[in-house]
Short mmCIF file of C-alpha atoms and ligand atoms in Angstrom, two decimals:
data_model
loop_
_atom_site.label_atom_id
_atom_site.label_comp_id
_atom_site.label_asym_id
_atom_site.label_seq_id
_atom_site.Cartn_x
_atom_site.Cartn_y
_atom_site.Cartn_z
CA UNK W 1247 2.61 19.49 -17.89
CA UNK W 1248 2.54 18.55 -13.86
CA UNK W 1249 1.07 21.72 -12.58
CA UNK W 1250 2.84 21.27 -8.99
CA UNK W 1251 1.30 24.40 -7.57
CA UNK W 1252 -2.05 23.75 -8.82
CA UNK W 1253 -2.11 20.14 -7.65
CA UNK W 1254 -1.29 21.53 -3.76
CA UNK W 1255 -3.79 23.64 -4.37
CA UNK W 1256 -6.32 20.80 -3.89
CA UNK W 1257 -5.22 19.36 -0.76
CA UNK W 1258 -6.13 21.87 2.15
CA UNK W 1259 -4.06 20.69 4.80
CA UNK W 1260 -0.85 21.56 3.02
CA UNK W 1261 -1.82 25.46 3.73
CA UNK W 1262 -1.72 24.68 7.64
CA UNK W 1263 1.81 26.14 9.87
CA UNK W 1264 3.21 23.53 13.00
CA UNK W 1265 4.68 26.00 15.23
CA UNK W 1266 4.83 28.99 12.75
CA UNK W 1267 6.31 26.88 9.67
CA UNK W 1268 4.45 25.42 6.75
CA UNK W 1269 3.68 21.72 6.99
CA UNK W 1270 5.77 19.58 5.40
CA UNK W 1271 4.27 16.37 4.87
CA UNK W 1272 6.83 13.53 4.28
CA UNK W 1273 5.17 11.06 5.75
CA UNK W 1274 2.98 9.52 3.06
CA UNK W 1275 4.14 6.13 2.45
CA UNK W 1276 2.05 5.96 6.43
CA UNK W 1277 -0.77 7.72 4.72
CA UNK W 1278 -1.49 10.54 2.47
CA UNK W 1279 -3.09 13.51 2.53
CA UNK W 1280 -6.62 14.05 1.08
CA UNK W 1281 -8.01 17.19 -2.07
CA UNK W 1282 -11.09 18.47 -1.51
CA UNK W 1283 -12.39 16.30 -4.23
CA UNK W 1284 -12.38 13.51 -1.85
CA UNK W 1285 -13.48 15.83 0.97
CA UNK W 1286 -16.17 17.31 -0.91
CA UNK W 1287 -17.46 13.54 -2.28
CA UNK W 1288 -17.64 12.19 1.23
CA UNK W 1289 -19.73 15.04 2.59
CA UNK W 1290 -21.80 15.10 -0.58
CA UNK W 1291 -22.52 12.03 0.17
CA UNK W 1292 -23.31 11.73 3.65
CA UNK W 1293 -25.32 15.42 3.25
CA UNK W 1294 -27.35 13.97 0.39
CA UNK W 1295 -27.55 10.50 -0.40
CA UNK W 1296 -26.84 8.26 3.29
CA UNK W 1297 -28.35 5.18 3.12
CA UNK W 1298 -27.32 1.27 3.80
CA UNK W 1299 -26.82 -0.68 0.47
CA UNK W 1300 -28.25 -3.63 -1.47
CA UNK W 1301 -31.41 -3.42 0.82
CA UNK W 1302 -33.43 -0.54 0.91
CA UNK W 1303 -35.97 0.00 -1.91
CA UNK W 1304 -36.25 3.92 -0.94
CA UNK W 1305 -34.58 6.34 -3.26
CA UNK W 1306 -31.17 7.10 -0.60
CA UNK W 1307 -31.23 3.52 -0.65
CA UNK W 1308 -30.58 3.35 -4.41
CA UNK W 1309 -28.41 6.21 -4.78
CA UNK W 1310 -25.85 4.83 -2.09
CA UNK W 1311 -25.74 1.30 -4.02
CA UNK W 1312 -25.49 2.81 -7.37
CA UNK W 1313 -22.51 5.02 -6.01
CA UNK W 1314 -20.86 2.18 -4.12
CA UNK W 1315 -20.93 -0.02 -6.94
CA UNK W 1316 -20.17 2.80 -9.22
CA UNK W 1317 -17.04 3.13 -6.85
CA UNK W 1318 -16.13 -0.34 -7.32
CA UNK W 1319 -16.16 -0.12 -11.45
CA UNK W 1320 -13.71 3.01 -10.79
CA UNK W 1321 -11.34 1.19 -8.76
CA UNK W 1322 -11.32 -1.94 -11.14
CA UNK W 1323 -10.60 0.39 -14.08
CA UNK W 1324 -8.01 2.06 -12.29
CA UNK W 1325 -5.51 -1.00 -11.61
CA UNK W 1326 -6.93 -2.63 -14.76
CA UNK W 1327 -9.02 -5.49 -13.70
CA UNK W 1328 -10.94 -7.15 -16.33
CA UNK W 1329 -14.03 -7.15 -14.45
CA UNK W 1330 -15.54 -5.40 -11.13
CA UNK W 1331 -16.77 -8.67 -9.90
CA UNK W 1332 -13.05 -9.79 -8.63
CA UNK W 1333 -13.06 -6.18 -6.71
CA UNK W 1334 -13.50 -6.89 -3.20
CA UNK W 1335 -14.01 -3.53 -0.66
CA UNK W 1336 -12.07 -4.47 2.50
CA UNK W 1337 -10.77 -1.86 5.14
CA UNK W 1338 -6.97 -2.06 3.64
CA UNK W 1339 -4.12 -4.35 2.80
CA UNK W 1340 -3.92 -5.86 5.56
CA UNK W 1341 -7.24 -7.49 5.83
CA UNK W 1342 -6.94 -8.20 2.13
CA UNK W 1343 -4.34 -10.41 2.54
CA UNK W 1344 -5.65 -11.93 5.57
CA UNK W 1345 -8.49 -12.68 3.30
CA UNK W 1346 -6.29 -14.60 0.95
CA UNK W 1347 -4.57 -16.17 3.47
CA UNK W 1348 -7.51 -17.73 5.24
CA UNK W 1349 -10.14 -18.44 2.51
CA UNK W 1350 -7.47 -19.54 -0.10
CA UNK W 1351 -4.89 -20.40 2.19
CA UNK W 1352 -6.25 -22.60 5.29
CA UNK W 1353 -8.40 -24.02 2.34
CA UNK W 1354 -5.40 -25.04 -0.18
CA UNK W 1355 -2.14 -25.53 1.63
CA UNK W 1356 -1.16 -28.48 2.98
CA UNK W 1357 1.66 -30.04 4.92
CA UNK W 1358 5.23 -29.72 2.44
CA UNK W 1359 3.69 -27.05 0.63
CA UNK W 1360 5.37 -23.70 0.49
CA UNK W 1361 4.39 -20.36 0.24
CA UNK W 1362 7.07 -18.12 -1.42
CA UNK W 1363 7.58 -14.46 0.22
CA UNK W 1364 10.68 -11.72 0.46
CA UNK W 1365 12.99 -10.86 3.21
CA UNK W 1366 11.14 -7.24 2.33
CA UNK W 1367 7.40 -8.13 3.11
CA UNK W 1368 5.50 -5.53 5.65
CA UNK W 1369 4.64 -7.53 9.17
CA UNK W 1370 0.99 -7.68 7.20
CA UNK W 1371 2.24 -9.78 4.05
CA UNK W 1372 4.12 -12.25 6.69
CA UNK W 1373 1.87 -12.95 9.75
CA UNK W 1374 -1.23 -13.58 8.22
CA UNK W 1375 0.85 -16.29 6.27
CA UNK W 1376 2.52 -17.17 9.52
CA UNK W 1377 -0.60 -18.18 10.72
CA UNK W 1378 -1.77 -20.08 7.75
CA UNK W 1379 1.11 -21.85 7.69
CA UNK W 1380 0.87 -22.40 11.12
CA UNK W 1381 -2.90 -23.58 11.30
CA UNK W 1382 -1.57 -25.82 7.57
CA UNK W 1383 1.87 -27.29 8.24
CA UNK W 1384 3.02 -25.04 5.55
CA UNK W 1385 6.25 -24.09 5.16
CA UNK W 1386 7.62 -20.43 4.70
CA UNK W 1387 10.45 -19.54 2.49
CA UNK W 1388 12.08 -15.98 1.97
CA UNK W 1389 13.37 -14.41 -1.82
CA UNK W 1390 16.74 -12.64 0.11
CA UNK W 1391 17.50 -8.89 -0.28
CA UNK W 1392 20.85 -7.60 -2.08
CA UNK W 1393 22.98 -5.04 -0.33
CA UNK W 1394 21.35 -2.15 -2.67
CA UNK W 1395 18.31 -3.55 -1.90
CA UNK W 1396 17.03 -5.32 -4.76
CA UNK W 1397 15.69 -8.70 -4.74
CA UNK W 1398 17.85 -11.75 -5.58
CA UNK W 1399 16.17 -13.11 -8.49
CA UNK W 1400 18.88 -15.80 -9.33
CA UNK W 1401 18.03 -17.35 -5.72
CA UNK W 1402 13.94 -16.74 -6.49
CA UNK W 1403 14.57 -18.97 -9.21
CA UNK W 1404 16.04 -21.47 -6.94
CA UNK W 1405 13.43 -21.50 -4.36
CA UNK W 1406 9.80 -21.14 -6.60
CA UNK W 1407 9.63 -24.66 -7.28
CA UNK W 1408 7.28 -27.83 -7.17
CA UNK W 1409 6.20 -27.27 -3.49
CA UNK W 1410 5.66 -23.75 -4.17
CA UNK W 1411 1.98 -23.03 -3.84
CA UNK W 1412 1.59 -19.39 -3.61
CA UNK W 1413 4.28 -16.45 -4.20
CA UNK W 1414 2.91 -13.36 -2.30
CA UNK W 1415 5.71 -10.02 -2.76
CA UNK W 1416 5.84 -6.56 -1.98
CA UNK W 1417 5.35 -4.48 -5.28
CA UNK W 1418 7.19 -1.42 -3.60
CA UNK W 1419 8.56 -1.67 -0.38
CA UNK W 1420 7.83 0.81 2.25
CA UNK W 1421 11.14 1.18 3.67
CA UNK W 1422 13.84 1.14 0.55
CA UNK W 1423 11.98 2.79 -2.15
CA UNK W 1424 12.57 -0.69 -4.19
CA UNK W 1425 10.10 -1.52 -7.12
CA UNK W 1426 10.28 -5.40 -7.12
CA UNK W 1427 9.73 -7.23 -10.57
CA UNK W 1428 6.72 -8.92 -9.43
CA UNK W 1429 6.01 -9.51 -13.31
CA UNK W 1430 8.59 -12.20 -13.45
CA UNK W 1431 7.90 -13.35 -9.68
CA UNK W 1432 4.67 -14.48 -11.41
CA UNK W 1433 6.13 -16.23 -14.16
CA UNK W 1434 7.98 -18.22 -11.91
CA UNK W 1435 5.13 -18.52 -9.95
CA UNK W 1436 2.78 -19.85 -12.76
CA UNK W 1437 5.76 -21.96 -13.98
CA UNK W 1438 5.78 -23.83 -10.94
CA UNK W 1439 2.14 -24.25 -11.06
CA UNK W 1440 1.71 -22.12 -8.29
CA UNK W 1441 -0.77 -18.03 -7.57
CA UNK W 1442 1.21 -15.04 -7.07
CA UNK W 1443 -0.12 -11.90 -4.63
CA UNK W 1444 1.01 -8.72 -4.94
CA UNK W 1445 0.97 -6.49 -1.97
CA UNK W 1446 0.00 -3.07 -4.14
CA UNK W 1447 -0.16 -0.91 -1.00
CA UNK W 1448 3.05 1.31 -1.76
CA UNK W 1449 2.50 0.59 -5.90
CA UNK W 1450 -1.06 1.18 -6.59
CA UNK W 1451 -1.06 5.23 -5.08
CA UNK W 1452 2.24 5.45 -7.00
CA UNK W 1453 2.98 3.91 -10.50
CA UNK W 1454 0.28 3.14 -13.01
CA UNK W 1455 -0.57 -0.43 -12.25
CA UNK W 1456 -2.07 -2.95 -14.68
CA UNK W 1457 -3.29 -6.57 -12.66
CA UNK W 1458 -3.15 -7.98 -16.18
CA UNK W 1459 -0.11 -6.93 -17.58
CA UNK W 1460 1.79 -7.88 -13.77
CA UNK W 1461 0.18 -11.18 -14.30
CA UNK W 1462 -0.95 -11.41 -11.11
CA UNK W 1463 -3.75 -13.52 -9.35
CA UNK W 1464 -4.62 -11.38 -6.30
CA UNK W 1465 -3.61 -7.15 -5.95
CA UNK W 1466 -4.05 -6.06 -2.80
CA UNK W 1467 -3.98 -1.67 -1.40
CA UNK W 1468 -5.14 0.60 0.74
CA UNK W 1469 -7.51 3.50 -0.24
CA UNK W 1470 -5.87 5.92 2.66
CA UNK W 1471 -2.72 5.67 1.14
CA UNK W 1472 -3.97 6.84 -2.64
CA UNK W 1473 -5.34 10.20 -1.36
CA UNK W 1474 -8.77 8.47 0.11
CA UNK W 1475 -10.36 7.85 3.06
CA UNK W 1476 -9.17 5.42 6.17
CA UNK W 1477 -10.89 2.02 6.04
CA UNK W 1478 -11.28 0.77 2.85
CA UNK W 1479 -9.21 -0.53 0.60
CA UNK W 1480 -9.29 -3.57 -1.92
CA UNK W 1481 -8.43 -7.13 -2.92
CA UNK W 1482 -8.58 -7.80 -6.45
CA UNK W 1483 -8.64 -11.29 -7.20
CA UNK W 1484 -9.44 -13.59 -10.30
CA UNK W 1485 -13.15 -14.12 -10.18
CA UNK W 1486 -12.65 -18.12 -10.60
CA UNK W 1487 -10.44 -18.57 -7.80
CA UNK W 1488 -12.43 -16.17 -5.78
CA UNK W 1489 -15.58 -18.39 -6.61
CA UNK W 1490 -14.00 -21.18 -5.32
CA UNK W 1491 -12.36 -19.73 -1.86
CA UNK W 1492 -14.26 -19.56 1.75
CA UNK W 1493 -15.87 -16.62 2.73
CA UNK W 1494 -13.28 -14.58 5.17
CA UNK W 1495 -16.19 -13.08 7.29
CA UNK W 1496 -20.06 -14.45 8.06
CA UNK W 1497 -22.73 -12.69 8.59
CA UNK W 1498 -25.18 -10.33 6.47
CA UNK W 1499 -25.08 -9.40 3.12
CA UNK W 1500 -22.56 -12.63 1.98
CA UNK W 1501 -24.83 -14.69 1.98
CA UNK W 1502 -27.39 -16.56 -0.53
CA UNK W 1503 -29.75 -18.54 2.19
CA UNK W 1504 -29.19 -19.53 6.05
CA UNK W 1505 -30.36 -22.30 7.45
CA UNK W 1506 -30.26 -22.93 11.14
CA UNK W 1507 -27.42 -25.42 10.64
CA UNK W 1508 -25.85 -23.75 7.50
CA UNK W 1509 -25.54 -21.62 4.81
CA UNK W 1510 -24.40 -20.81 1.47
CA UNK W 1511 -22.48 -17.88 -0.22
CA UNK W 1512 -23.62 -14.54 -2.06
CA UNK W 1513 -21.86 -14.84 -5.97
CA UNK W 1514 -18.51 -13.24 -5.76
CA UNK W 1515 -17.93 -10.05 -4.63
CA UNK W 1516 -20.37 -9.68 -2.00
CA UNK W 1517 -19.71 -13.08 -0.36
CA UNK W 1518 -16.41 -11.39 1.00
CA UNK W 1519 -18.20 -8.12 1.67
CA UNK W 1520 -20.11 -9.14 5.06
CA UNK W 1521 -21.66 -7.03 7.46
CA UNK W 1522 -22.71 -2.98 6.95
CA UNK W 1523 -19.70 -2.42 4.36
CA UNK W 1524 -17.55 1.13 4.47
CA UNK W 1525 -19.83 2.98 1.81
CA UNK W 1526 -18.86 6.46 2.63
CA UNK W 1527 -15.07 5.40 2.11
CA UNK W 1528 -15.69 3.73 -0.92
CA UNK W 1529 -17.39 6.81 -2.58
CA UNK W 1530 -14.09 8.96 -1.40
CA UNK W 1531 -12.08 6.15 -2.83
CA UNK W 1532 -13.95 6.16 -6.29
CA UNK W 1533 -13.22 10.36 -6.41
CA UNK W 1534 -9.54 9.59 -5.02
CA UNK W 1535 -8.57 7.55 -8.15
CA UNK W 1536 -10.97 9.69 -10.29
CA UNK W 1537 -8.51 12.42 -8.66
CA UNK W 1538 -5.15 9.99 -9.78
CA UNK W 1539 -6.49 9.60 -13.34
CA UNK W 1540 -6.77 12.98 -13.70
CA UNK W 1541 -3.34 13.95 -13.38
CA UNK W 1542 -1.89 10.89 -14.55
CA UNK W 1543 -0.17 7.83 -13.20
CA UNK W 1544 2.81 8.35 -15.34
CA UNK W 1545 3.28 11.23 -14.59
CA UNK W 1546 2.68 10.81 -10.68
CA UNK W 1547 5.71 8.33 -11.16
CA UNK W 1548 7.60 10.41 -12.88
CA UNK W 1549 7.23 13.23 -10.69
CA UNK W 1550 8.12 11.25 -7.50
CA UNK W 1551 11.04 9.43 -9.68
CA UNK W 1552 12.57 12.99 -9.60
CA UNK W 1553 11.72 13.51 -5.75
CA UNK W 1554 13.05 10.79 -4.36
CA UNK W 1555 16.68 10.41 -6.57
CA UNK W 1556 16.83 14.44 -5.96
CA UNK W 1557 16.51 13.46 -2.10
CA UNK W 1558 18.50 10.79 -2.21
CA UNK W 1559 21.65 12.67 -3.95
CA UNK W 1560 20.92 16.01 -2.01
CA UNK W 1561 21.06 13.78 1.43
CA UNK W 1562 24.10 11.80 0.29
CA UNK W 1563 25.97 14.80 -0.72
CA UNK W 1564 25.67 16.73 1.89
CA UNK W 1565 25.26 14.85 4.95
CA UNK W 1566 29.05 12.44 5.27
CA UNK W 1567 28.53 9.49 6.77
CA UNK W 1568 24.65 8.76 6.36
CA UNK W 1569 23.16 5.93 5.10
CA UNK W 1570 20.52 5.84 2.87
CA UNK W 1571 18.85 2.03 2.25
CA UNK W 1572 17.71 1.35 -1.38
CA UNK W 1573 18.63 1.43 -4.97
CA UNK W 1574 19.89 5.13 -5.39
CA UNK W 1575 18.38 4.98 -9.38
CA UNK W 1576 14.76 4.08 -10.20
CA UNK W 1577 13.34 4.19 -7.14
CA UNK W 1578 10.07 5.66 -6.00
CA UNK W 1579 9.63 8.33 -3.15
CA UNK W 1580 10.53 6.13 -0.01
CA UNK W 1581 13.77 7.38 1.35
CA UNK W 1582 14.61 5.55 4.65
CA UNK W 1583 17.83 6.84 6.44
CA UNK W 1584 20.44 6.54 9.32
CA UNK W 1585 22.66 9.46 9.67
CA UNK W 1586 25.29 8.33 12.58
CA UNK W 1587 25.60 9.67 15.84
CA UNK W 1588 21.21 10.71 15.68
CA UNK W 1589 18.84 8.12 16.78
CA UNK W 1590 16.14 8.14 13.91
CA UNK W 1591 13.30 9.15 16.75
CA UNK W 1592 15.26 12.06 17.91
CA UNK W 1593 15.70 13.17 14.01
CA UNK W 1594 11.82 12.70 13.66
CA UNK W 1595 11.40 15.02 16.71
CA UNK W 1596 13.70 17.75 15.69
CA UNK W 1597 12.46 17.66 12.19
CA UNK W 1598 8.55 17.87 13.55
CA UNK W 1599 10.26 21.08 15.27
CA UNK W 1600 10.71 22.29 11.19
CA UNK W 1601 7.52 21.06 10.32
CA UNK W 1602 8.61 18.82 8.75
CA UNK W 1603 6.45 15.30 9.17
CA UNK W 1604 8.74 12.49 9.34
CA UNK W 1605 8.33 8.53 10.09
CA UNK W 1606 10.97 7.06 11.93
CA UNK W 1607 10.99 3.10 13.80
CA UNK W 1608 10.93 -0.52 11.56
CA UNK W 1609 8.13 0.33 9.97
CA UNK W 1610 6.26 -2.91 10.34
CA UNK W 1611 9.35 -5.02 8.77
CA UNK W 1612 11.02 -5.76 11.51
CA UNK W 1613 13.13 -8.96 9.54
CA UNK W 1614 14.31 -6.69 7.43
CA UNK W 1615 15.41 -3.88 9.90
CA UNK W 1616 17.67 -7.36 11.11
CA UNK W 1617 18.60 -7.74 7.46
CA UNK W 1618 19.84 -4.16 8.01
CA UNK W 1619 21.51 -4.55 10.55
CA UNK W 1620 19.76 -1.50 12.37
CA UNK W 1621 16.52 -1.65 14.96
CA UNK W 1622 15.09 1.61 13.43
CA UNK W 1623 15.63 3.90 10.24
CA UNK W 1624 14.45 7.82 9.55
CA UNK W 1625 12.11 7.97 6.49
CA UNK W 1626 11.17 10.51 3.99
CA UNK W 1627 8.22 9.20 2.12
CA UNK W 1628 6.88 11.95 -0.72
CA UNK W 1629 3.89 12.13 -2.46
CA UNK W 1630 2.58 13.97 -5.63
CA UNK W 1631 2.46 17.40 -4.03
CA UNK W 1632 5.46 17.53 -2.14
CA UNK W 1633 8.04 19.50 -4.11
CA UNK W 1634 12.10 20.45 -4.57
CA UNK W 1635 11.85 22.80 -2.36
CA UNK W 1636 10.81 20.54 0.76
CA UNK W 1637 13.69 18.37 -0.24
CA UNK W 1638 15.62 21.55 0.33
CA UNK W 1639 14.16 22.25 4.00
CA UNK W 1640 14.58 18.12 4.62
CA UNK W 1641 18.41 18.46 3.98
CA UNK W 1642 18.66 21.51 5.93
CA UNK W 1643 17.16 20.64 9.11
CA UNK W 1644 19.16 17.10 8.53
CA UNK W 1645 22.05 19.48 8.58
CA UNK W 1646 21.10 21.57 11.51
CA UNK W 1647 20.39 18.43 13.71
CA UNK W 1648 23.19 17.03 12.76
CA UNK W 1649 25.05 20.20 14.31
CA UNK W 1650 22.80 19.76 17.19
CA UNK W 1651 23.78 16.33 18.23
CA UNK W 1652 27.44 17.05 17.45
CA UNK W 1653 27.21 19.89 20.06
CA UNK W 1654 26.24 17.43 22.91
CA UNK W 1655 28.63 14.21 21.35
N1 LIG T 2810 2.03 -3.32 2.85
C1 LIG T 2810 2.87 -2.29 2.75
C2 LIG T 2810 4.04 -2.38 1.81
C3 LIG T 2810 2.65 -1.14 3.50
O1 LIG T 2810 3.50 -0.11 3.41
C4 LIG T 2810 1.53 -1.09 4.37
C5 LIG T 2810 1.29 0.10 5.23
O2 LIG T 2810 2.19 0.80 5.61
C6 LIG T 2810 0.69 -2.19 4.43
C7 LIG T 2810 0.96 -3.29 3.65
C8 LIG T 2810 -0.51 -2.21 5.34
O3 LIG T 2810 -1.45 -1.29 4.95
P1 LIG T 2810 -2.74 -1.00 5.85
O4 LIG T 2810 -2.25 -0.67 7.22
O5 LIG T 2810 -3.42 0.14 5.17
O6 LIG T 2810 -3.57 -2.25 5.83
#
C-alpha cells in the first residue's frame, strides 16, 4: 500500500507555512523536493568521507570513489542499463544532450542528413541540435502535435526515413502531461538505420523506466528532478557508440596520456567525466533512487496517474471556460492551464498568496506555446507526496482568483 502520509513524512520542507498556510508544492516538474535520506547521505558524506576521486591513495580518497562509483551502479540499475560503464555523471539533461549532440553529432552528421525531433521538445532537446545542425548542414525535422496533445505517429512514419540519422523525443513532456511512445519512435528509428535519444528528464523521476525494453540508444535526466541534488544528472548511452564518440569536455581525469600536441581518451565513462566531477551530488543521487525503489516506480506512477486525471477533472468541472492542454486520460502529473480572463503569472502570484507553488511562462518550449496558440500557460506539476487534498486547495484558490479578476473585468 502507498503510505501517502508516511512518504511526506520524509521530505522536511513539506512541514514549512508561506504566509501562515502549509506549502503546497506543485511545482515539481521544475524540480522536486528532497527526504532526509538524500539530506542525510549528502552530509554523511561531506561530514565523513570528502575526498576528490580516482586519485588519492588515502583512505577519504577511497571511500569517495567507492561511493561515487557505487552511485553510478545504482543509477544504471535503476533505468535498467545493462552495464554502469554507458552511465555518464553530467550536471543534468541538458548537458547530456549537448553531449550527444557534439561528440556524436558534429562527429556523424553530415550535409542532407536529418535529425528527427517533436514539435514538443524542451528548448534543451532543440538548440543543442540547432547548433549541430548548424555547425553540420544538417537538417531539422519536427514529429507534429495532435490537438489532445499526442504525437502524430502516422506523420512520424512519414518523416523517419533514409536521411534520418538520429530521432531524439521527449519521453514525457513538461508542459501537457503526454507520455510519448518513444518505444516505437525507436523502431522507426532503427528501421531507418538511424539512433534514437530519449529525453528521460520528466520520465525517469516518474514511471519505471527500462533503457532496454524502450529500445533506446542514449537516456538522458536530471538527478534534481528525482528527489536529488542540483547538478548532476546522467546520460546513458550504449557503451559501443560511446567508445566511438569525441570527448564533450578536455581536461583531467578523461584522459589516458597528453602529449604537448595531443592526447588520447580515458575508456568510457570517464572520458566524458572531465574535470573535479559532482561527487557529493552523485552520492545524494544514488540514495534518491535508492529512495524511488523503495516505494516503487509503479506505484509512483500510479499514484500520480490518479493526481493528475483527479486535477484535471476537478479543474475542468469546476472552473467553465479553462483550458487544460494534454490528453485528459493516461497522463502523468503535468497539468498546464489557461483559465480566460487571468494571465497565467498573475494566477501563479495569487496562488503563491495560498501557498500554493505554481509554475507559470513557456516553460522552455516556446514552439510549442506557438503550437498552442498561447505565449504562456499556468502549470500544476505533482509529485509523489502531493495529495487529493492539495488538488482540493488548487481548485479552490483557481476559484477564488477567478472571482478576483472578475471583480476588476
Ligand atoms: N527536458 C525536459 C522535458 C525538461 O522538463 C527539462 C527541465 O525542465 C529539461 C529537459 C532540462 O533539465 P535540466 O534543466 O535539469 O538540464
Amino acid at each position: 500500500m502507498y503510505d501517502i502520509a508516511k512518504v511526506r513524512r520524509d521530505f522536511p520542507i513539506l512541514g514549512r507555512e508561506v504566509d501562515g498556510k502549509p506549502l503546497v508544492y506543485l511545482d515539481n516538474a521544475a524540480t522536486s523536493q528532497k527526504p532526509r535520506q538524500v539530506l542525510d547521505a549528502l552530509t554523511q558524506h561531506y561530514e565523513r568521507h570528502n575526498a576528490n576521486i580516482h586519485r588519492g591513495v588515502h583512505r577519504l580518497a577511497e571511500e569517495s570513489t567507492a561511493a561515487y562509483e557505487e552511485a553510478r551502479a545504482k543509477v544504471a540499475r535503476f533505468i535498467g542499463a545493462p552495464e554502469t560503464t554507458g552511465l555518464v555523471f553530467t550536471r543534468g539533461t541538458t548537458e547530456s544532450i549537448n553531449l550527444v549532440a557534439h561528440g556524436w553529432g558534429r562527429k556523424n552528421l553530415r550535409e542532407g542528413d536529418e535529425v528527427v525531433l517533436t514539435e514538443t521538445e524542451h528548448h534543451s532537446n532543440l538548440v543543442p541540435w540547432q547548433l549541430a545542425a548548424r555547425d553540420t548542414g544538417a537538417r531539422l525535422r519536427f514529429i507534429p502535435v495532435r490537438d489532445d496533445g499526442t504525437l502524430d505517429m502516422e506523420e512520424a512514419e512519414r518523416l523517419i526515413g533514409p536521411r534520418t540519422r538520429m530521432v531524439a523525443a521527449v519521453h514525457a513532456s513538461n508542459v501537457l502531461g503526454t507520455v510519448n511512445p518513444v518505444e516505437r519512435l525507436a523502431e522507426l528509428a532503427h528501421g531507418a538505420g538511424a539512433l534514437m535519444l530519449v529525453d528521460g528528464a520528466q520520465s525517469a523521476p516518474h514511471l519505471p523506466v527500462d533503457v532496454g525494453s524502450l529500445g533506446c540508444d542514449f537516456f538522458a535526466a536530471s538527478g534534481h528532478k528525482m528527489l536529488g541534488p542540483m547538478g548532476i544528472g546522467y546520460l546513458w548511452g550504449r557503451t559501443d557508440l560511446l567508445r566511438e564518440m569525441d570527448p564533450f569536455l578536455g581536461g583531467g581525469e578523461m584522459i589516458r596520456e597528453v602529449h604537448l600536441d595531443h592526447s588520447t581518451w580515458a575508456e568510457v565513462p570517464y572520458k566524458f567525466e572531465a574535470g573535479t566531477m559532482n561527487v557529493a551530488g552523485a552520492v545524494g543521487l544514488g540514495a534518491a533512487v535508492e529512495y524511488l525503489e523503495s516505494l516503487g516506480m509503479e506505484n509512483v506512477r500510479e499514484h500520480e496517474r490518479q493526481l493528475g486525471e483527479y486535477a484535471y477533472r476537478r479543474l475542468s468541472e469546476e472552473l467553465e471556460g479553462i483550458t487544460i492542454y494534454g490528453p485528459e486520460a493516461d497522463r502523468t502529473g503535468v497539468v498546464s492551464f489557461d483559465l480566460p480572463g487571468v494571465h497565467p503569472h498573475d494566477l501563479s502570484q495569487l496562488l503563491d498568496e495560498e501557498g500554493i507553488a505554481s509554475r507559470s511562462g513557456h516553460h522552455c518550449c516556446q514552439p510549442l506555446m506557438r503550437r498552442l496558440g498561447v505565449s504562456s500557460t499556468a502549470r500544476a506539476s505533482f509529485y509523489l507526496y502531493n495529495t487529493g487534498d492539495e488538488v482540493d486547495r488548487l481548485a479552490e484558490a483557481l476559484a477564488e482568483a477567478r472571482k478576483f479578476f472578475g471583480a476588476f473585468a
